[in-house]
C-alpha cells in the first residue's frame, strides 16, 4: 500500500497509539519475510554525528533489505562540519540528495531542528539525552513478543535514568498501555522531574528506589541501562556511580518465569555475562528486532506500509 503521507519521527510522541501499534504489526510481517524490495530507486541518508553500532547498522540493513541505497557517514570528523559547516547547511544540502534522513547527534533538540530545515522526512536515531524513538519501538516490539501484550505490565527501569534517552522515550510510549513503573537509580541518576510530572498528569503509578535487588521479583520487564559516561560534565561524579549496579544470574532466582531482561546495549558491566544464558535474557534478540522495526519505520514514514 502506498499512501500520500510522509512524516518525520523525532519523538515517540509524534506517533499516536494507533500508529505505534501499526508499526509493530508491520514489523511482524518483516520478521516473517525480510526481503521486500519495494523501495528500489530511493536513497536514504544515514548521518551519524555520534558513535553507534546497532542503530546505524540495523537502519542501514533495513534500507538494503527494502531495496533502497544508503549514503552517509559514521564519523562527522570526515565531513565539512570539521571546516565549520553548520548543521542547518548540512541538512539542507543532504535533503537535496536523498528521500529520507536518519540522524544521530549529541545535541538535544538537534533532530527536531533538522526536521524543520529538511525537505524530506527525518528520523531521530538519538539526540543527546533526549529521545531515541526507533529504540522505543523495538523495545515495545520486544515487550509485545515476550509478554503477549503491552497492557498492565510492570516495568523496572534500572541504572542511568537521568541521561538514558531510551528510558525517557519508553516511559512515554508505555503510557498508552496502563503500566506501572519502578525506577531504580542512585540519587545522582534519578528519573528527571519532567518525566515524573508527565506520569503524574496521566495518573500512572511509579515508585523510586536505589536498591536493585528490591524489585527484581515484582516486574515483567527489567530494563537495564548503561551509565552514560559521554553525558557527564563532572567525571568524578561518573566515577562515583559507574559501577552502581551489576545484575548477576543468582539475583534472578525469584523472578517471574516470563520476566525478560531488556537492555538497549551496549552494556559495559551492568549485566554479568552469566545472565546471558538465563531464560530471562532477551537483549540480543531485542537488538535483532531493531531490524524489523526499522524496516517498518522507514516504510511507514515514506508512505508505503
Ligand atoms: N541501542 C543503541 O542505540 O545502540 P547503538 O548506540 O550501538 O546504536
mmCIF file of C-alpha atoms and ligand atoms in Angstrom:
data_model
loop_
_atom_site.group_PDB
_atom_site.id
_atom_site.type_symbol
_atom_site.label_atom_id
_atom_site.label_comp_id
_atom_site.label_asym_id
_atom_site.label_seq_id
_atom_site.Cartn_x
_atom_site.Cartn_y
_atom_site.Cartn_z
ATOM 1 C CA UNK A 1 0.000 0.000 0.000
ATOM 2 C CA UNK A 2 1.337 3.462 -0.910
ATOM 3 C CA UNK A 3 -0.249 6.372 0.944
ATOM 4 C CA UNK A 4 0.283 10.105 0.378
ATOM 5 C CA UNK A 5 1.827 10.581 3.822
ATOM 6 C CA UNK A 6 5.438 11.389 4.514
ATOM 7 C CA UNK A 7 6.435 12.475 8.023
ATOM 8 C CA UNK A 8 9.318 12.645 10.448
ATOM 9 C CA UNK A 9 9.847 10.670 13.659
ATOM 10 C CA UNK A 10 11.608 12.870 16.196
ATOM 11 C CA UNK A 11 9.930 11.973 19.486
ATOM 12 C CA UNK A 12 7.887 8.874 20.247
ATOM 13 C CA UNK A 13 5.084 11.335 20.994
ATOM 14 C CA UNK A 14 4.949 12.121 17.259
ATOM 15 C CA UNK A 15 3.185 8.749 16.905
ATOM 16 C CA UNK A 16 -0.333 8.077 18.179
ATOM 17 C CA UNK A 17 -1.124 4.794 19.934
ATOM 18 C CA UNK A 18 -2.672 3.573 16.656
ATOM 19 C CA UNK A 19 0.471 4.441 14.689
ATOM 20 C CA UNK A 20 2.649 2.650 17.249
ATOM 21 C CA UNK A 21 0.501 -0.495 17.002
ATOM 22 C CA UNK A 22 0.507 -0.257 13.201
ATOM 23 C CA UNK A 23 4.342 -0.139 13.080
ATOM 24 C CA UNK A 24 4.581 -3.105 15.491
ATOM 25 C CA UNK A 25 2.195 -5.099 13.294
ATOM 26 C CA UNK A 26 4.201 -4.253 10.143
ATOM 27 C CA UNK A 27 7.431 -5.279 11.880
ATOM 28 C CA UNK A 28 5.916 -8.725 12.475
ATOM 29 C CA UNK A 29 5.426 -9.083 8.708
ATOM 30 C CA UNK A 30 9.041 -8.071 8.092
ATOM 31 C CA UNK A 31 10.260 -10.589 10.662
ATOM 32 C CA UNK A 32 8.488 -13.308 8.659
ATOM 33 C CA UNK A 33 9.768 -12.002 5.313
ATOM 34 C CA UNK A 34 12.887 -9.801 5.347
ATOM 35 C CA UNK A 35 13.237 -9.463 1.560
ATOM 36 C CA UNK A 36 10.707 -6.887 0.378
ATOM 37 C CA UNK A 37 12.349 -4.580 -2.118
ATOM 38 C CA UNK A 38 9.608 -2.041 -2.683
ATOM 39 C CA UNK A 39 11.922 0.956 -2.070
ATOM 40 C CA UNK A 40 14.097 0.355 -5.144
ATOM 41 C CA UNK A 41 15.185 3.724 -6.565
ATOM 42 C CA UNK A 42 15.102 5.501 -3.176
ATOM 43 C CA UNK A 43 18.214 6.853 -1.421
ATOM 44 C CA UNK A 44 18.406 7.228 2.369
ATOM 45 C CA UNK A 45 20.906 9.493 4.189
ATOM 46 C CA UNK A 46 22.482 7.984 7.314
ATOM 47 C CA UNK A 47 24.124 10.842 9.239
ATOM 48 C CA UNK A 48 25.758 9.712 12.468
ATOM 49 C CA UNK A 49 27.458 12.576 14.307
ATOM 50 C CA UNK A 50 27.861 10.284 17.350
ATOM 51 C CA UNK A 51 29.063 6.658 17.647
ATOM 52 C CA UNK A 52 26.633 3.778 17.085
ATOM 53 C CA UNK A 53 26.752 0.088 16.303
ATOM 54 C CA UNK A 54 23.179 -1.285 16.425
ATOM 55 C CA UNK A 55 21.146 1.727 15.377
ATOM 56 C CA UNK A 56 23.243 2.626 12.353
ATOM 57 C CA UNK A 57 23.848 -0.920 11.152
ATOM 58 C CA UNK A 58 20.236 -2.045 11.619
ATOM 59 C CA UNK A 59 18.878 1.059 9.886
ATOM 60 C CA UNK A 60 21.325 0.591 7.009
ATOM 61 C CA UNK A 61 20.495 -3.122 6.802
ATOM 62 C CA UNK A 62 16.796 -2.204 6.778
ATOM 63 C CA UNK A 63 17.400 0.195 3.867
ATOM 64 C CA UNK A 64 19.267 -2.523 1.948
ATOM 65 C CA UNK A 65 16.608 -5.160 2.687
ATOM 66 C CA UNK A 66 13.964 -2.778 1.345
ATOM 67 C CA UNK A 67 15.901 -2.322 -1.910
ATOM 68 C CA UNK A 68 16.932 1.335 -1.366
ATOM 69 C CA UNK A 69 20.503 2.675 -1.233
ATOM 70 C CA UNK A 70 22.351 4.382 1.649
ATOM 71 C CA UNK A 71 24.695 7.361 1.633
ATOM 72 C CA UNK A 72 26.138 8.982 4.739
ATOM 73 C CA UNK A 73 28.844 8.946 7.356
ATOM 74 C CA UNK A 74 29.563 7.376 10.719
ATOM 75 C CA UNK A 75 32.279 9.833 11.714
ATOM 76 C CA UNK A 76 31.463 13.542 11.398
ATOM 77 C CA UNK A 77 35.170 14.452 11.642
ATOM 78 C CA UNK A 78 35.434 13.380 7.993
ATOM 79 C CA UNK A 79 32.736 15.852 6.933
ATOM 80 C CA UNK A 80 32.679 19.590 6.319
ATOM 81 C CA UNK A 81 31.403 20.065 9.878
ATOM 82 C CA UNK A 82 35.123 19.992 10.757
ATOM 83 C CA UNK A 83 35.557 23.074 8.497
ATOM 84 C CA UNK A 84 32.793 24.883 10.373
ATOM 85 C CA UNK A 85 29.714 23.991 8.299
ATOM 86 C CA UNK A 86 26.519 24.381 10.299
ATOM 87 C CA UNK A 87 24.011 21.595 10.917
ATOM 88 C CA UNK A 88 21.427 23.671 9.039
ATOM 89 C CA UNK A 89 23.553 23.833 5.880
ATOM 90 C CA UNK A 90 24.465 20.145 6.077
ATOM 91 C CA UNK A 91 20.822 19.087 6.399
ATOM 92 C CA UNK A 92 19.529 21.426 3.671
ATOM 93 C CA UNK A 93 22.178 20.144 1.302
ATOM 94 C CA UNK A 94 21.722 16.422 2.086
ATOM 95 C CA UNK A 95 17.937 16.931 1.718
ATOM 96 C CA UNK A 96 18.561 17.586 -1.957
ATOM 97 C CA UNK A 97 20.263 14.207 -2.401
ATOM 98 C CA UNK A 98 18.023 11.788 -0.500
ATOM 99 C CA UNK A 99 14.438 10.712 0.199
ATOM 100 C CA UNK A 100 14.853 10.457 3.993
ATOM 101 C CA UNK A 101 17.475 11.390 6.609
ATOM 102 C CA UNK A 102 18.309 9.198 9.600
ATOM 103 C CA UNK A 103 20.344 11.253 12.065
ATOM 104 C CA UNK A 104 22.106 10.727 15.388
ATOM 105 C CA UNK A 105 23.545 13.821 17.034
ATOM 106 C CA UNK A 106 24.831 14.611 20.548
ATOM 107 C CA UNK A 107 22.745 17.783 20.947
ATOM 108 C CA UNK A 108 19.254 17.545 22.441
ATOM 109 C CA UNK A 109 16.756 19.071 20.027
ATOM 110 C CA UNK A 110 19.052 18.702 17.003
ATOM 111 C CA UNK A 111 16.723 16.217 15.272
ATOM 112 C CA UNK A 112 13.677 18.451 15.679
ATOM 113 C CA UNK A 113 15.726 21.326 14.256
ATOM 114 C CA UNK A 114 16.887 19.151 11.347
ATOM 115 C CA UNK A 115 13.286 18.183 10.570
ATOM 116 C CA UNK A 116 12.379 21.872 10.406
ATOM 117 C CA UNK A 117 15.071 22.693 7.816
ATOM 118 C CA UNK A 118 14.923 19.425 5.829
ATOM 119 C CA UNK A 119 12.719 18.967 2.776
ATOM 120 C CA UNK A 120 12.486 15.186 3.406
ATOM 121 C CA UNK A 121 11.398 13.139 6.477
ATOM 122 C CA UNK A 122 13.921 12.948 9.330
ATOM 123 C CA UNK A 123 14.228 10.036 11.760
ATOM 124 C CA UNK A 124 15.816 10.771 15.115
ATOM 125 C CA UNK A 125 18.335 7.999 15.782
ATOM 126 C CA UNK A 126 19.145 9.539 19.188
ATOM 127 C CA UNK A 127 19.621 13.207 20.158
ATOM 128 C CA UNK A 128 21.747 13.602 23.289
ATOM 129 C CA UNK A 129 19.912 12.572 26.459
ATOM 130 C CA UNK A 130 16.565 13.469 24.912
ATOM 131 C CA UNK A 131 14.845 10.824 22.755
ATOM 132 C CA UNK A 132 15.525 7.604 20.830
ATOM 133 C CA UNK A 133 12.143 6.727 19.301
ATOM 134 C CA UNK A 134 13.211 3.888 16.996
ATOM 135 C CA UNK A 135 14.782 2.178 20.024
ATOM 136 C CA UNK A 136 11.479 2.611 21.840
ATOM 137 C CA UNK A 137 9.529 0.971 19.039
ATOM 138 C CA UNK A 138 11.885 -2.012 19.071
ATOM 139 C CA UNK A 139 11.601 -2.127 22.870
ATOM 140 C CA UNK A 140 7.795 -2.188 22.557
ATOM 141 C CA UNK A 141 8.038 -4.902 19.908
ATOM 142 C CA UNK A 142 10.257 -6.939 22.241
ATOM 143 C CA UNK A 143 7.851 -6.452 25.142
ATOM 144 C CA UNK A 144 4.877 -7.465 22.998
ATOM 145 C CA UNK A 145 6.681 -10.531 21.613
ATOM 146 C CA UNK A 146 7.684 -11.756 25.068
ATOM 147 C CA UNK A 147 4.648 -10.792 27.187
ATOM 148 C CA UNK A 148 1.912 -11.253 24.566
ATOM 149 C CA UNK A 149 0.519 -7.820 25.479
ATOM 150 C CA UNK A 150 1.599 -4.267 26.205
ATOM 151 C CA UNK A 151 -1.205 -3.689 28.722
ATOM 152 C CA UNK A 152 -0.928 -3.600 32.537
ATOM 153 C CA UNK A 153 2.762 -4.501 32.779
ATOM 154 C CA UNK A 154 5.266 -3.582 35.480
ATOM 155 C CA UNK A 155 8.472 -2.167 34.017
ATOM 156 C CA UNK A 156 11.519 -1.826 36.264
ATOM 157 C CA UNK A 157 13.988 0.662 34.739
ATOM 158 C CA UNK A 158 17.469 0.342 36.246
ATOM 159 C CA UNK A 159 20.582 2.498 36.031
ATOM 160 C CA UNK A 160 21.062 5.841 34.348
ATOM 161 C CA UNK A 161 17.539 7.226 34.240
ATOM 162 C CA UNK A 162 18.790 10.811 34.110
ATOM 163 C CA UNK A 163 20.724 10.665 30.830
ATOM 164 C CA UNK A 164 19.257 7.434 29.401
ATOM 165 C CA UNK A 165 17.204 8.672 26.440
ATOM 166 C CA UNK A 166 15.810 5.179 25.826
ATOM 167 C CA UNK A 167 14.077 5.206 29.221
ATOM 168 C CA UNK A 168 12.554 8.634 28.533
ATOM 169 C CA UNK A 169 11.060 7.552 25.193
ATOM 170 C CA UNK A 170 9.910 4.159 26.535
ATOM 171 C CA UNK A 171 8.136 5.700 29.510
ATOM 172 C CA UNK A 172 6.143 7.987 27.195
ATOM 173 C CA UNK A 173 5.238 5.186 24.798
ATOM 174 C CA UNK A 174 4.167 2.788 27.564
ATOM 175 C CA UNK A 175 1.867 5.482 28.982
ATOM 176 C CA UNK A 176 -0.714 4.350 26.359
ATOM 177 C CA UNK A 177 -0.902 0.909 27.982
ATOM 178 C CA UNK A 178 -1.626 1.413 31.709
ATOM 179 C CA UNK A 179 1.830 0.435 33.018
ATOM 180 C CA UNK A 180 3.363 0.571 36.499
ATOM 181 C CA UNK A 181 6.963 1.723 36.753
ATOM 182 C CA UNK A 182 9.751 1.022 39.193
ATOM 183 C CA UNK A 183 12.613 3.491 38.789
ATOM 184 C CA UNK A 184 15.819 2.021 40.205
ATOM 185 C CA UNK A 185 18.619 4.589 40.249
ATOM 186 C CA UNK A 186 21.109 6.228 42.606
ATOM 187 C CA UNK A 187 20.293 9.781 43.710
ATOM 188 C CA UNK A 188 22.562 11.289 41.016
ATOM 189 C CA UNK A 189 20.837 9.433 38.153
ATOM 190 C CA UNK A 190 17.163 9.581 39.121
ATOM 191 C CA UNK A 191 14.403 9.934 36.525
ATOM 192 C CA UNK A 192 14.130 13.674 35.729
ATOM 193 C CA UNK A 193 11.190 15.573 37.191
ATOM 194 C CA UNK A 194 9.667 16.408 33.784
ATOM 195 C CA UNK A 195 9.082 12.685 33.096
ATOM 196 C CA UNK A 196 7.617 12.071 36.546
ATOM 197 C CA UNK A 197 5.330 15.092 36.008
ATOM 198 C CA UNK A 198 4.276 13.501 32.703
ATOM 199 C CA UNK A 199 3.282 10.302 34.542
ATOM 200 C CA UNK A 200 1.566 12.224 37.347
ATOM 201 C CA UNK A 201 -0.551 14.108 34.795
ATOM 202 C CA UNK A 202 -1.677 10.773 33.334
ATOM 203 C CA UNK A 203 -2.278 9.143 36.733
ATOM 204 C CA UNK A 204 0.357 6.454 36.090
ATOM 205 C CA UNK A 205 1.857 4.782 39.166
ATOM 206 C CA UNK A 206 5.602 4.708 39.812
ATOM 207 C CA UNK A 207 7.905 4.091 42.744
ATOM 208 C CA UNK A 208 11.559 5.048 43.129
ATOM 209 C CA UNK A 209 14.295 3.054 44.806
ATOM 210 C CA UNK A 210 18.080 2.852 44.838
ATOM 211 C CA UNK A 211 18.131 -0.863 45.723
ATOM 212 C CA UNK A 212 18.312 -3.024 42.589
ATOM 213 C CA UNK A 213 17.505 -6.328 44.306
ATOM 214 C CA UNK A 214 14.357 -4.968 45.980
ATOM 215 C CA UNK A 215 12.027 -5.248 42.950
ATOM 216 C CA UNK A 216 13.517 -7.810 40.545
ATOM 217 C CA UNK A 217 10.840 -10.330 41.545
ATOM 218 C CA UNK A 218 7.931 -7.872 41.063
ATOM 219 C CA UNK A 219 8.408 -6.895 37.437
ATOM 220 C CA UNK A 220 7.528 -8.221 33.978
ATOM 221 C CA UNK A 221 10.360 -6.330 32.282
ATOM 222 C CA UNK A 222 13.721 -5.498 33.847
ATOM 223 C CA UNK A 223 15.034 -2.680 31.648
ATOM 224 C CA UNK A 224 18.760 -2.341 32.362
ATOM 225 C CA UNK A 225 20.742 0.670 31.145
ATOM 226 C CA UNK A 226 24.372 1.727 30.902
ATOM 227 C CA UNK A 227 25.670 4.722 32.867
ATOM 228 C CA UNK A 228 26.210 7.192 30.007
ATOM 229 C CA UNK A 229 29.784 8.361 30.540
ATOM 230 C CA UNK A 230 29.625 10.642 27.482
ATOM 231 C CA UNK A 231 26.852 12.789 29.044
ATOM 232 C CA UNK A 232 28.669 13.629 32.325
ATOM 233 C CA UNK A 233 30.321 17.023 32.671
ATOM 234 C CA UNK A 234 31.822 16.029 36.040
ATOM 235 C CA UNK A 235 33.995 12.895 35.623
ATOM 236 C CA UNK A 236 34.302 12.489 39.424
ATOM 237 C CA UNK A 237 30.536 12.059 39.528
ATOM 238 C CA UNK A 238 30.762 9.426 36.769
ATOM 239 C CA UNK A 239 33.428 7.549 38.755
ATOM 240 C CA UNK A 240 31.139 7.545 41.820
ATOM 241 C CA UNK A 241 28.178 5.954 40.014
ATOM 242 C CA UNK A 242 29.632 3.953 37.120
ATOM 243 C CA UNK A 243 29.594 0.587 38.913
ATOM 244 C CA UNK A 244 26.475 1.150 40.992
ATOM 245 C CA UNK A 245 24.521 -1.841 39.623
ATOM 246 C CA UNK A 246 25.670 -5.214 38.388
ATOM 247 C CA UNK A 247 22.997 -7.795 37.605
ATOM 248 C CA UNK A 248 24.079 -11.403 38.250
ATOM 249 C CA UNK A 249 22.269 -14.657 37.379
ATOM 250 C CA UNK A 250 21.997 -15.503 41.095
ATOM 251 C CA UNK A 251 19.742 -12.436 41.594
ATOM 252 C CA UNK A 252 17.109 -13.890 39.246
ATOM 253 C CA UNK A 253 16.120 -16.914 41.367
ATOM 254 C CA UNK A 254 12.785 -15.362 42.440
ATOM 255 C CA UNK A 255 11.938 -13.602 39.177
ATOM 256 C CA UNK A 256 8.597 -14.264 37.443
ATOM 257 C CA UNK A 257 9.082 -17.103 34.932
ATOM 258 C CA UNK A 258 8.161 -14.844 31.994
ATOM 259 C CA UNK A 259 10.189 -11.868 33.169
ATOM 260 C CA UNK A 260 12.534 -10.627 30.440
ATOM 261 C CA UNK A 261 15.655 -8.525 30.771
ATOM 262 C CA UNK A 262 15.989 -5.837 28.122
ATOM 263 C CA UNK A 263 18.942 -3.530 27.545
ATOM 264 C CA UNK A 264 19.343 -1.125 24.609
ATOM 265 C CA UNK A 265 23.044 -2.079 24.535
ATOM 266 C CA UNK A 266 25.957 -1.539 24.515
ATOM 267 C CA UNK A 267 26.446 -2.919 28.020
ATOM 268 C CA UNK A 268 29.577 -2.215 29.992
ATOM 269 C CA UNK A 269 29.440 -4.137 33.277
ATOM 270 C CA UNK A 270 25.825 -3.705 34.432
ATOM 271 C CA UNK A 271 24.826 -7.214 33.273
ATOM 272 C CA UNK A 272 27.197 -10.067 34.100
ATOM 273 C CA UNK A 273 27.877 -12.472 31.247
ATOM 274 C CA UNK A 274 26.399 -15.302 33.366
ATOM 275 C CA UNK A 275 22.965 -13.676 32.836
ATOM 276 C CA UNK A 276 23.243 -14.254 29.060
ATOM 277 C CA UNK A 277 22.457 -17.960 29.468
ATOM 278 C CA UNK A 278 19.365 -17.480 31.638
ATOM 279 C CA UNK A 279 15.835 -17.739 30.151
ATOM 280 C CA UNK A 280 15.270 -14.136 31.251
ATOM 281 C CA UNK A 281 17.940 -12.657 28.963
ATOM 282 C CA UNK A 282 16.388 -11.150 25.826
ATOM 283 C CA UNK A 283 18.737 -8.268 24.910
ATOM 284 C CA UNK A 284 20.439 -9.842 21.892
ATOM 285 C CA UNK A 285 17.098 -10.840 20.354
ATOM 286 C CA UNK A 286 15.893 -7.315 21.232
ATOM 287 C CA UNK A 287 18.740 -5.877 19.125
ATOM 288 C CA UNK A 288 17.808 -8.210 16.248
ATOM 289 C CA UNK A 289 14.228 -6.925 16.474
ATOM 290 C CA UNK A 290 15.632 -3.491 15.634
ATOM 291 C CA UNK A 291 15.993 -4.583 12.017
ATOM 292 C CA UNK A 292 12.296 -5.435 11.596
ATOM 293 C CA UNK A 293 11.137 -2.322 13.412
ATOM 294 C CA UNK A 294 13.407 -0.061 11.371
ATOM 295 C CA UNK A 295 12.151 -1.620 8.129
ATOM 296 C CA UNK A 296 8.635 -0.851 9.373
ATOM 297 C CA UNK A 297 9.507 2.740 10.389
ATOM 298 C CA UNK A 298 11.101 3.585 7.037
ATOM 299 C CA UNK A 299 8.207 2.020 5.108
ATOM 300 C CA UNK A 300 5.588 3.813 7.183
ATOM 301 C CA UNK A 301 7.233 7.249 7.081
ATOM 302 C CA UNK A 302 7.677 7.062 3.309
ATOM 303 C CA UNK A 303 4.025 6.110 2.957
ATOM 304 C CA UNK A 304 4.500 2.501 1.789
ATOM 305 C CA UNK A 305 3.006 0.469 4.667
HETATM 306 N N1 LIG B 1 20.899 0.926 21.406
HETATM 307 C C1 LIG B 1 21.686 1.753 20.693
HETATM 308 O O1 LIG B 1 21.304 2.899 20.370
HETATM 309 O O2 LIG B 1 22.891 1.217 20.357
HETATM 310 P P1 LIG B 1 23.995 1.921 19.480
HETATM 311 O O3 LIG B 1 24.487 3.118 20.256
HETATM 312 O O4 LIG B 1 25.044 0.890 19.240
HETATM 313 O O5 LIG B 1 23.332 2.383 18.213
#
